[in-house]
Amino acid sequence: MLVRLMYASRAVPAVDQDELVAILKKSKANNPKAGITGVLCFSEGIFIQVLEGGRDAVNRLYNRIAADARHGDVVLLNYEEIAERRFAGWSMGQVNMSRLNPALLLRYSECARLDPYSVSGRVTAALFDELVATAAVIGQG
Ligand code: FAD
């Protein structure tokens, strides 16, 4: 059984570009073994991550990630059973924030800021879909 999970969190101040690279590196090393695919977005201190895979594997990884001291305020935005993966090509892709234009954000929220805490999980999921559709995900494999 496949599931897709989406959450948001706030990075602790110490998280910088190097730490982000380390998280992505670790994800790319671990996720294929667990059959996990997904996408990670990091903008202005906020993480949004989508995890896809078997229910047990996704639940285990989410619990591990939620306990990670590098972030807090972890909020589950969406959890659903799925027939097929949306991010099958990425063990952990990274949203290319330079492709995130203000018009796209304004379409889905009151101001041109990525703030998953102030919009519904459905809206954040729709924004993710658009980013993937416009090829704004980097880090194939
Ligand atoms: P090890 O890498 O050996 O780590 C052992 C312990 O040390 C773990 O408890 C780990 O949390 C902690 N640790 C390691 N490095 C640091 C550090 N620099 N600062 C503080 N504590 C540290 N992991 C994945 O496998 N897949 C993912 O998709 C994924 N996404 C993540 C997204 C976010 C936003 C964050 C913050 C973390 C993510 N992680 C992901 C990392 C995850 O939380 C665990 O750190 C990692 O899975 C542990 O890998 P490991 O079992 O190989 O243990």
mmCIF file with all atom_site columns, C-alpha atoms and ligand atoms in Angstrom:
data_model
loop_
_atom_site.group_PDB
_atom_site.id
_atom_site.type_symbol
_atom_site.label_atom_id
_atom_site.label_alt_id
_atom_site.label_comp_id
_atom_site.label_asym_id
_atom_site.label_entity_id
_atom_site.label_seq_id
_atom_site.pdbx_PDB_ins_code
_atom_site.Cartn_x
_atom_site.Cartn_y
_atom_site.Cartn_z
_atom_site.occupancy
_atom_site.B_iso_or_equiv
_atom_site.pdbx_formal_charge
_atom_site.auth_seq_id
_atom_site.auth_comp_id
_atom_site.auth_asym_id
_atom_site.auth_atom_id
_atom_site.pdbx_PDB_model_num
ATOM   1   C CA  . MET A 1 1   ? 0.000  0.000  0.000   1.00 0.00 ? 1   MET A CA  1
ATOM   2   C CA  . LEU A 1 2   ? 1.358  3.386  -1.061  1.00 0.00 ? 2   LEU A CA  1
ATOM   3   C CA  . VAL A 1 3   ? 0.828  6.607  0.896   1.00 0.00 ? 3   VAL A CA  1
ATOM   4   C CA  . ARG A 1 4   ? 1.815  10.234 0.440   1.00 0.00 ? 4   ARG A CA  1
ATOM   5   C CA  . LEU A 1 5   ? 2.560  12.436 3.449   1.00 0.00 ? 5   LEU A CA  1
ATOM   6   C CA  . MET A 1 6   ? 3.209  16.153 3.509   1.00 0.00 ? 6   MET A CA  1
ATOM   7   C CA  . TYR A 1 7   ? 4.397  18.171 6.509   1.00 0.00 ? 7   TYR A CA  1
ATOM   8   C CA  . ALA A 1 8   ? 5.808  21.586 7.301   1.00 0.00 ? 8   ALA A CA  1
ATOM   9   C CA  . SER A 1 9   ? 8.316  22.603 9.968   1.00 0.00 ? 9   SER A CA  1
ATOM   10  C CA  . ARG A 1 10  ? 10.483 25.499 11.103  1.00 0.00 ? 10  ARG A CA  1
ATOM   11  C CA  . ALA A 1 11  ? 14.253 25.086 10.907  1.00 0.00 ? 11  ALA A CA  1
ATOM   12  C CA  . VAL A 1 12  ? 16.297 26.005 13.975  1.00 0.00 ? 12  VAL A CA  1
ATOM   13  C CA  . PRO A 1 13  ? 18.460 29.100 13.363  1.00 0.00 ? 13  PRO A CA  1
ATOM   14  C CA  . ALA A 1 14  ? 21.640 27.019 12.950  1.00 0.00 ? 14  ALA A CA  1
ATOM   15  C CA  . VAL A 1 15  ? 20.333 25.402 9.762   1.00 0.00 ? 15  VAL A CA  1
ATOM   16  C CA  . ASP A 1 16  ? 22.123 26.918 6.780   1.00 0.00 ? 16  ASP A CA  1
ATOM   17  C CA  . GLN A 1 17  ? 22.836 25.870 3.196   1.00 0.00 ? 17  GLN A CA  1
ATOM   18  C CA  . ASP A 1 18  ? 25.490 23.348 4.334   1.00 0.00 ? 18  ASP A CA  1
ATOM   19  C CA  . GLU A 1 19  ? 23.015 21.704 6.702   1.00 0.00 ? 19  GLU A CA  1
ATOM   20  C CA  . LEU A 1 20  ? 20.416 21.562 3.929   1.00 0.00 ? 20  LEU A CA  1
ATOM   21  C CA  . VAL A 1 21  ? 22.934 19.848 1.662   1.00 0.00 ? 21  VAL A CA  1
ATOM   22  C CA  . ALA A 1 22  ? 23.723 17.360 4.463   1.00 0.00 ? 22  ALA A CA  1
ATOM   23  C CA  . ILE A 1 23  ? 20.011 16.565 4.926   1.00 0.00 ? 23  ILE A CA  1
ATOM   24  C CA  . LEU A 1 24  ? 19.537 16.030 1.188   1.00 0.00 ? 24  LEU A CA  1
ATOM   25  C CA  . LYS A 1 25  ? 22.657 13.855 1.021   1.00 0.00 ? 25  LYS A CA  1
ATOM   26  C CA  . LYS A 1 26  ? 21.448 11.699 3.909   1.00 0.00 ? 26  LYS A CA  1
ATOM   27  C CA  . SER A 1 27  ? 17.980 11.449 2.329   1.00 0.00 ? 27  SER A CA  1
ATOM   28  C CA  . LYS A 1 28  ? 19.401 10.338 -1.007  1.00 0.00 ? 28  LYS A CA  1
ATOM   29  C CA  . ALA A 1 29  ? 21.504 7.710  0.773   1.00 0.00 ? 29  ALA A CA  1
ATOM   30  C CA  . ASN A 1 30  ? 18.701 6.343  2.971   1.00 0.00 ? 30  ASN A CA  1
ATOM   31  C CA  . ASN A 1 31  ? 15.486 6.730  0.979   1.00 0.00 ? 31  ASN A CA  1
ATOM   32  C CA  . PRO A 1 32  ? 16.089 4.299  -1.912  1.00 0.00 ? 32  PRO A CA  1
ATOM   33  C CA  . LYS A 1 33  ? 16.709 1.470  0.574   1.00 0.00 ? 33  LYS A CA  1
ATOM   34  C CA  . ALA A 1 34  ? 13.323 2.191  2.150   1.00 0.00 ? 34  ALA A CA  1
ATOM   35  C CA  . GLY A 1 35  ? 11.537 2.678  -1.182  1.00 0.00 ? 35  GLY A CA  1
ATOM   36  C CA  . ILE A 1 36  ? 10.855 6.335  -0.331  1.00 0.00 ? 36  ILE A CA  1
ATOM   37  C CA  . THR A 1 37  ? 10.589 9.104  -2.910  1.00 0.00 ? 37  THR A CA  1
ATOM   38  C CA  . GLY A 1 38  ? 9.707  12.751 -2.440  1.00 0.00 ? 38  GLY A CA  1
ATOM   39  C CA  . VAL A 1 39  ? 10.579 16.409 -2.529  1.00 0.00 ? 39  VAL A CA  1
ATOM   40  C CA  . LEU A 1 40  ? 11.979 18.829 0.037   1.00 0.00 ? 40  LEU A CA  1
ATOM   41  C CA  . CYS A 1 41  ? 11.469 22.563 -0.050  1.00 0.00 ? 41  CYS A CA  1
ATOM   42  C CA  . PHE A 1 42  ? 13.365 25.036 2.159   1.00 0.00 ? 42  PHE A CA  1
ATOM   43  C CA  . SER A 1 43  ? 12.518 28.713 2.116   1.00 0.00 ? 43  SER A CA  1
ATOM   44  C CA  . GLU A 1 44  ? 12.970 31.472 4.698   1.00 0.00 ? 44  GLU A CA  1
ATOM   45  C CA  . GLY A 1 45  ? 13.519 28.963 7.509   1.00 0.00 ? 45  GLY A CA  1
ATOM   46  C CA  . ILE A 1 46  ? 10.520 26.805 6.626   1.00 0.00 ? 46  ILE A CA  1
ATOM   47  C CA  . PHE A 1 47  ? 10.687 23.209 5.426   1.00 0.00 ? 47  PHE A CA  1
ATOM   48  C CA  . ILE A 1 48  ? 7.947  21.532 3.437   1.00 0.00 ? 48  ILE A CA  1
ATOM   49  C CA  . GLN A 1 49  ? 8.527  17.900 2.580   1.00 0.00 ? 49  GLN A CA  1
ATOM   50  C CA  . VAL A 1 50  ? 6.514  15.301 0.706   1.00 0.00 ? 50  VAL A CA  1
ATOM   51  C CA  . LEU A 1 51  ? 7.277  11.639 1.384   1.00 0.00 ? 51  LEU A CA  1
ATOM   52  C CA  . GLU A 1 52  ? 5.856  8.805  -0.728  1.00 0.00 ? 52  GLU A CA  1
ATOM   53  C CA  . GLY A 1 53  ? 6.227  5.075  -0.314  1.00 0.00 ? 53  GLY A CA  1
ATOM   54  C CA  . GLY A 1 54  ? 4.930  2.079  1.594   1.00 0.00 ? 54  GLY A CA  1
ATOM   55  C CA  . ARG A 1 55  ? 2.806  3.022  4.601   1.00 0.00 ? 55  ARG A CA  1
ATOM   56  C CA  . ASP A 1 56  ? 5.127  1.499  7.209   1.00 0.00 ? 56  ASP A CA  1
ATOM   57  C CA  . ALA A 1 57  ? 8.261  2.992  5.632   1.00 0.00 ? 57  ALA A CA  1
ATOM   58  C CA  . VAL A 1 58  ? 6.745  6.481  5.331   1.00 0.00 ? 58  VAL A CA  1
ATOM   59  C CA  . ASN A 1 59  ? 5.363  6.409  8.887   1.00 0.00 ? 59  ASN A CA  1
ATOM   60  C CA  . ARG A 1 60  ? 8.707  5.240  10.305  1.00 0.00 ? 60  ARG A CA  1
ATOM   61  C CA  . LEU A 1 61  ? 10.654 7.928  8.444   1.00 0.00 ? 61  LEU A CA  1
ATOM   62  C CA  . TYR A 1 62  ? 8.196  10.675 9.388   1.00 0.00 ? 62  TYR A CA  1
ATOM   63  C CA  . ASN A 1 63  ? 8.520  9.787  13.083  1.00 0.00 ? 63  ASN A CA  1
ATOM   64  C CA  . ARG A 1 64  ? 12.324 9.866  12.781  1.00 0.00 ? 64  ARG A CA  1
ATOM   65  C CA  . ILE A 1 65  ? 12.290 13.211 10.956  1.00 0.00 ? 65  ILE A CA  1
ATOM   66  C CA  . ALA A 1 66  ? 9.788  14.735 13.409  1.00 0.00 ? 66  ALA A CA  1
ATOM   67  C CA  . ALA A 1 67  ? 12.205 13.942 16.254  1.00 0.00 ? 67  ALA A CA  1
ATOM   68  C CA  . ASP A 1 68  ? 15.149 15.632 14.472  1.00 0.00 ? 68  ASP A CA  1
ATOM   69  C CA  . ALA A 1 69  ? 16.524 18.544 16.526  1.00 0.00 ? 69  ALA A CA  1
ATOM   70  C CA  . ARG A 1 70  ? 17.282 20.591 13.414  1.00 0.00 ? 70  ARG A CA  1
ATOM   71  C CA  . HIS A 1 71  ? 13.657 21.688 13.154  1.00 0.00 ? 71  HIS A CA  1
ATOM   72  C CA  . GLY A 1 72  ? 10.483 22.133 15.234  1.00 0.00 ? 72  GLY A CA  1
ATOM   73  C CA  . ASP A 1 73  ? 6.779  23.043 14.954  1.00 0.00 ? 73  ASP A CA  1
ATOM   74  C CA  . VAL A 1 74  ? 6.332  19.972 12.755  1.00 0.00 ? 74  VAL A CA  1
ATOM   75  C CA  . VAL A 1 75  ? 2.792  20.031 11.355  1.00 0.00 ? 75  VAL A CA  1
ATOM   76  C CA  . LEU A 1 76  ? 1.246  17.216 9.336   1.00 0.00 ? 76  LEU A CA  1
ATOM   77  C CA  . LEU A 1 77  ? -0.429 18.880 6.337   1.00 0.00 ? 77  LEU A CA  1
ATOM   78  C CA  . ASN A 1 78  ? -1.697 15.920 4.369   1.00 0.00 ? 78  ASN A CA  1
ATOM   79  C CA  . TYR A 1 79  ? -1.722 12.116 4.518   1.00 0.00 ? 79  TYR A CA  1
ATOM   80  C CA  . GLU A 1 80  ? -3.400 9.974  1.886   1.00 0.00 ? 80  GLU A CA  1
ATOM   81  C CA  . GLU A 1 81  ? -3.397 6.544  0.332   1.00 0.00 ? 81  GLU A CA  1
ATOM   82  C CA  . ILE A 1 82  ? -2.350 6.798  -3.302  1.00 0.00 ? 82  ILE A CA  1
ATOM   83  C CA  . ALA A 1 83  ? -2.570 4.596  -6.386  1.00 0.00 ? 83  ALA A CA  1
ATOM   84  C CA  . GLU A 1 84  ? 0.646  5.935  -7.877  1.00 0.00 ? 84  GLU A CA  1
ATOM   85  C CA  . ARG A 1 85  ? 3.600  8.140  -6.939  1.00 0.00 ? 85  ARG A CA  1
ATOM   86  C CA  . ARG A 1 86  ? 3.856  11.725 -8.092  1.00 0.00 ? 86  ARG A CA  1
ATOM   87  C CA  . PHE A 1 87  ? 7.588  12.068 -7.369  1.00 0.00 ? 87  PHE A CA  1
ATOM   88  C CA  . ALA A 1 88  ? 8.816  8.672  -8.539  1.00 0.00 ? 88  ALA A CA  1
ATOM   89  C CA  . GLY A 1 89  ? 11.906 10.212 -10.146 1.00 0.00 ? 89  GLY A CA  1
ATOM   90  C CA  . TRP A 1 90  ? 13.338 11.665 -6.934  1.00 0.00 ? 90  TRP A CA  1
ATOM   91  C CA  . SER A 1 91  ? 14.722 9.816  -3.912  1.00 0.00 ? 91  SER A CA  1
ATOM   92  C CA  . MET A 1 92  ? 14.605 13.349 -2.494  1.00 0.00 ? 92  MET A CA  1
ATOM   93  C CA  . GLY A 1 93  ? 14.299 16.210 -4.958  1.00 0.00 ? 93  GLY A CA  1
ATOM   94  C CA  . GLN A 1 94  ? 14.756 19.809 -3.938  1.00 0.00 ? 94  GLN A CA  1
ATOM   95  C CA  . VAL A 1 95  ? 12.359 22.545 -4.977  1.00 0.00 ? 95  VAL A CA  1
ATOM   96  C CA  . ASN A 1 96  ? 14.296 25.151 -6.903  1.00 0.00 ? 96  ASN A CA  1
ATOM   97  C CA  . MET A 1 97  ? 13.165 28.270 -5.063  1.00 0.00 ? 97  MET A CA  1
ATOM   98  C CA  . SER A 1 98  ? 14.492 30.540 -7.803  1.00 0.00 ? 98  SER A CA  1
ATOM   99  C CA  . ARG A 1 99  ? 11.636 29.179 -9.958  1.00 0.00 ? 99  ARG A CA  1
ATOM   100 C CA  . LEU A 1 100 ? 9.074  30.042 -7.324  1.00 0.00 ? 100 LEU A CA  1
ATOM   101 C CA  . ASN A 1 101 ? 7.718  33.300 -8.680  1.00 0.00 ? 101 ASN A CA  1
ATOM   102 C CA  . PRO A 1 102 ? 5.529  35.650 -6.604  1.00 0.00 ? 102 PRO A CA  1
ATOM   103 C CA  . ALA A 1 103 ? 2.610  35.291 -9.022  1.00 0.00 ? 103 ALA A CA  1
ATOM   104 C CA  . LEU A 1 104 ? 2.421  31.569 -8.281  1.00 0.00 ? 104 LEU A CA  1
ATOM   105 C CA  . LEU A 1 105 ? 2.398  32.213 -4.525  1.00 0.00 ? 105 LEU A CA  1
ATOM   106 C CA  . LEU A 1 106 ? -0.213 34.959 -4.888  1.00 0.00 ? 106 LEU A CA  1
ATOM   107 C CA  . ARG A 1 107 ? -2.482 32.601 -6.775  1.00 0.00 ? 107 ARG A CA  1
ATOM   108 C CA  . TYR A 1 108 ? -2.718 30.434 -3.670  1.00 0.00 ? 108 TYR A CA  1
ATOM   109 C CA  . SER A 1 109 ? -2.326 32.793 -0.714  1.00 0.00 ? 109 SER A CA  1
ATOM   110 C CA  . GLU A 1 110 ? -2.927 36.291 0.605   1.00 0.00 ? 110 GLU A CA  1
ATOM   111 C CA  . CYS A 1 111 ? 0.669  37.466 0.184   1.00 0.00 ? 111 CYS A CA  1
ATOM   112 C CA  . ALA A 1 112 ? 3.651  36.331 -1.891  1.00 0.00 ? 112 ALA A CA  1
ATOM   113 C CA  . ARG A 1 113 ? 5.248  34.327 0.911   1.00 0.00 ? 113 ARG A CA  1
ATOM   114 C CA  . LEU A 1 114 ? 5.522  30.582 1.259   1.00 0.00 ? 114 LEU A CA  1
ATOM   115 C CA  . ASP A 1 115 ? 3.685  30.066 4.551   1.00 0.00 ? 115 ASP A CA  1
ATOM   116 C CA  . PRO A 1 116 ? 2.160  26.608 4.962   1.00 0.00 ? 116 PRO A CA  1
ATOM   117 C CA  . TYR A 1 117 ? 1.040  27.568 8.490   1.00 0.00 ? 117 TYR A CA  1
ATOM   118 C CA  . SER A 1 118 ? -1.500 30.062 7.171   1.00 0.00 ? 118 SER A CA  1
ATOM   119 C CA  . VAL A 1 119 ? -3.019 28.088 4.288   1.00 0.00 ? 119 VAL A CA  1
ATOM   120 C CA  . SER A 1 120 ? -4.679 24.685 4.070   1.00 0.00 ? 120 SER A CA  1
ATOM   121 C CA  . GLY A 1 121 ? -2.723 21.512 3.316   1.00 0.00 ? 121 GLY A CA  1
ATOM   122 C CA  . ARG A 1 122 ? -4.705 21.289 0.081   1.00 0.00 ? 122 ARG A CA  1
ATOM   123 C CA  . VAL A 1 123 ? -3.378 24.683 -1.034  1.00 0.00 ? 123 VAL A CA  1
ATOM   124 C CA  . THR A 1 124 ? 0.228  23.754 -0.252  1.00 0.00 ? 124 THR A CA  1
ATOM   125 C CA  . ALA A 1 125 ? -0.233 20.466 -2.124  1.00 0.00 ? 125 ALA A CA  1
ATOM   126 C CA  . ALA A 1 126 ? -1.598 22.371 -5.150  1.00 0.00 ? 126 ALA A CA  1
ATOM   127 C CA  . LEU A 1 127 ? 1.416  24.703 -5.062  1.00 0.00 ? 127 LEU A CA  1
ATOM   128 C CA  . PHE A 1 128 ? 3.748  21.710 -4.989  1.00 0.00 ? 128 PHE A CA  1
ATOM   129 C CA  . ASP A 1 129 ? 1.988  20.194 -7.981  1.00 0.00 ? 129 ASP A CA  1
ATOM   130 C CA  . GLU A 1 130 ? 2.552  23.404 -9.945  1.00 0.00 ? 130 GLU A CA  1
ATOM   131 C CA  . LEU A 1 131 ? 6.227  23.500 -9.033  1.00 0.00 ? 131 LEU A CA  1
ATOM   132 C CA  . VAL A 1 132 ? 6.722  19.957 -10.220 1.00 0.00 ? 132 VAL A CA  1
ATOM   133 C CA  . ALA A 1 133 ? 4.746  20.656 -13.401 1.00 0.00 ? 133 ALA A CA  1
ATOM   134 C CA  . THR A 1 134 ? 7.023  23.604 -14.176 1.00 0.00 ? 134 THR A CA  1
ATOM   135 C CA  . ALA A 1 135 ? 10.124 21.439 -13.669 1.00 0.00 ? 135 ALA A CA  1
ATOM   136 C CA  . ALA A 1 136 ? 11.213 23.453 -10.663 1.00 0.00 ? 136 ALA A CA  1
ATOM   137 C CA  . VAL A 1 137 ? 12.594 20.392 -8.883  1.00 0.00 ? 137 VAL A CA  1
ATOM   138 C CA  . ILE A 1 138 ? 16.311 19.694 -8.930  1.00 0.00 ? 138 ILE A CA  1
ATOM   139 C CA  . GLY A 1 139 ? 18.486 16.831 -7.740  1.00 0.00 ? 139 GLY A CA  1
ATOM   140 C CA  . GLN A 1 140 ? 17.362 13.935 -9.924  1.00 0.00 ? 140 GLN A CA  1
ATOM   141 C CA  . GLY A 1 141 ? 17.846 10.490 -8.406  1.00 0.00 ? 141 GLY A CA  1
HETATM 142 P P1  . FAD B 2 .   ? 22.703 8.962  11.344  1.00 0.00 ? 1   FAD B P1  1
HETATM 143 O O1  . FAD B 2 .   ? 22.889 9.874  10.177  1.00 0.00 ? 1   FAD B O1  1
HETATM 144 O O2  . FAD B 2 .   ? 23.812 8.057  11.722  1.00 0.00 ? 1   FAD B O2  1
HETATM 145 O O3  . FAD B 2 .   ? 22.266 9.921  12.567  1.00 0.00 ? 1   FAD B O3  1
HETATM 146 C C1  . FAD B 2 .   ? 22.166 9.414  13.913  1.00 0.00 ? 1   FAD B C1  1
HETATM 147 C C2  . FAD B 2 .   ? 21.461 10.442 14.760  1.00 0.00 ? 1   FAD B C2  1
HETATM 148 O O4  . FAD B 2 .   ? 22.103 11.731 14.743  1.00 0.00 ? 1   FAD B O4  1
HETATM 149 C C3  . FAD B 2 .   ? 20.009 10.698 14.299  1.00 0.00 ? 1   FAD B C3  1
HETATM 150 O O5  . FAD B 2 .   ? 19.198 10.779 15.443  1.00 0.00 ? 1   FAD B O5  1
HETATM 151 C C4  . FAD B 2 .   ? 20.080 12.054 13.610  1.00 0.00 ? 1   FAD B C4  1
HETATM 152 O O6  . FAD B 2 .   ? 18.819 12.728 13.708  1.00 0.00 ? 1   FAD B O6  1
HETATM 153 C C5  . FAD B 2 .   ? 21.191 12.756 14.354  1.00 0.00 ? 1   FAD B C5  1
HETATM 154 N N1  . FAD B 2 .   ? 21.915 13.706 13.479  1.00 0.00 ? 1   FAD B N1  1
HETATM 155 C C6  . FAD B 2 .   ? 22.632 13.397 12.381  1.00 0.00 ? 1   FAD B C6  1
HETATM 156 N N2  . FAD B 2 .   ? 23.181 14.501 11.854  1.00 0.00 ? 1   FAD B N2  1
HETATM 157 C C7  . FAD B 2 .   ? 22.798 15.535 12.648  1.00 0.00 ? 1   FAD B C7  1
HETATM 158 C C8  . FAD B 2 .   ? 23.038 16.944 12.631  1.00 0.00 ? 1   FAD B C8  1
HETATM 159 N N3  . FAD B 2 .   ? 23.818 17.518 11.701  1.00 0.00 ? 1   FAD B N3  1
HETATM 160 N N4  . FAD B 2 .   ? 22.494 17.712 13.601  1.00 0.00 ? 1   FAD B N4  1
HETATM 161 C C9  . FAD B 2 .   ? 21.708 17.163 14.560  1.00 0.00 ? 1   FAD B C9  1
HETATM 162 N N5  . FAD B 2 .   ? 21.451 15.835 14.626  1.00 0.00 ? 1   FAD B N5  1
HETATM 163 C C10 . FAD B 2 .   ? 21.983 15.037 13.687  1.00 0.00 ? 1   FAD B C10 1
HETATM 164 N N6  . FAD B 2 .   ? 16.419 11.440 6.586   1.00 0.00 ? 1   FAD B N6  1
HETATM 165 C C11 . FAD B 2 .   ? 16.132 10.501 5.659   1.00 0.00 ? 1   FAD B C11 1
HETATM 166 O O7  . FAD B 2 .   ? 16.645 9.379  5.745   1.00 0.00 ? 1   FAD B O7  1
HETATM 167 N N7  . FAD B 2 .   ? 15.279 10.778 4.622   1.00 0.00 ? 1   FAD B N7  1
HETATM 168 C C12 . FAD B 2 .   ? 14.667 11.985 4.476   1.00 0.00 ? 1   FAD B C12 1
HETATM 169 O O8  . FAD B 2 .   ? 13.910 12.188 3.518   1.00 0.00 ? 1   FAD B O8  1
HETATM 170 C C13 . FAD B 2 .   ? 14.944 12.994 5.444   1.00 0.00 ? 1   FAD B C13 1
HETATM 171 N N8  . FAD B 2 .   ? 14.388 14.222 5.376   1.00 0.00 ? 1   FAD B N8  1
HETATM 172 C C14 . FAD B 2 .   ? 14.649 15.146 6.346   1.00 0.00 ? 1   FAD B C14 1
HETATM 173 C C15 . FAD B 2 .   ? 14.045 16.398 6.295   1.00 0.00 ? 1   FAD B C15 1
HETATM 174 C C16 . FAD B 2 .   ? 14.294 17.344 7.281   1.00 0.00 ? 1   FAD B C16 1
HETATM 175 C C17 . FAD B 2 .   ? 13.618 18.700 7.198   1.00 0.00 ? 1   FAD B C17 1
HETATM 176 C C18 . FAD B 2 .   ? 15.175 17.053 8.337   1.00 0.00 ? 1   FAD B C18 1
HETATM 177 C C19 . FAD B 2 .   ? 15.447 18.077 9.411   1.00 0.00 ? 1   FAD B C19 1
HETATM 178 C C20 . FAD B 2 .   ? 15.786 15.827 8.410   1.00 0.00 ? 1   FAD B C20 1
HETATM 179 C C21 . FAD B 2 .   ? 15.548 14.865 7.422   1.00 0.00 ? 1   FAD B C21 1
HETATM 180 N N9  . FAD B 2 .   ? 16.148 13.612 7.457   1.00 0.00 ? 1   FAD B N9  1
HETATM 181 C C22 . FAD B 2 .   ? 15.857 12.668 6.499   1.00 0.00 ? 1   FAD B C22 1
HETATM 182 C C23 . FAD B 2 .   ? 17.115 13.277 8.495   1.00 0.00 ? 1   FAD B C23 1
HETATM 183 C C24 . FAD B 2 .   ? 16.476 12.437 9.587   1.00 0.00 ? 1   FAD B C24 1
HETATM 184 O O9  . FAD B 2 .   ? 15.806 13.288 10.508  1.00 0.00 ? 1   FAD B O9  1
HETATM 185 C C25 . FAD B 2 .   ? 17.561 11.650 10.340  1.00 0.00 ? 1   FAD B C25 1
HETATM 186 O O10 . FAD B 2 .   ? 18.557 12.517 10.790  1.00 0.00 ? 1   FAD B O10 1
HETATM 187 C C26 . FAD B 2 .   ? 18.213 10.601 9.444   1.00 0.00 ? 1   FAD B C26 1
HETATM 188 O O11 . FAD B 2 .   ? 17.229 9.876  8.724   1.00 0.00 ? 1   FAD B O11 1
HETATM 189 C C27 . FAD B 2 .   ? 19.036 9.657  10.321  1.00 0.00 ? 1   FAD B C27 1
HETATM 190 O O12 . FAD B 2 .   ? 19.778 8.881  9.442   1.00 0.00 ? 1   FAD B O12 1
HETATM 191 P P2  . FAD B 2 .   ? 20.557 7.584  9.972   1.00 0.00 ? 1   FAD B P2  1
HETATM 192 O O13 . FAD B 2 .   ? 19.551 6.639  10.524  1.00 0.00 ? 1   FAD B O13 1
HETATM 193 O O14 . FAD B 2 .   ? 21.403 7.118  8.829   1.00 0.00 ? 1   FAD B O14 1
HETATM 194 O O15 . FAD B 2 .   ? 21.389 8.053  11.229  1.00 0.00 ? 1   FAD B O15 1
#
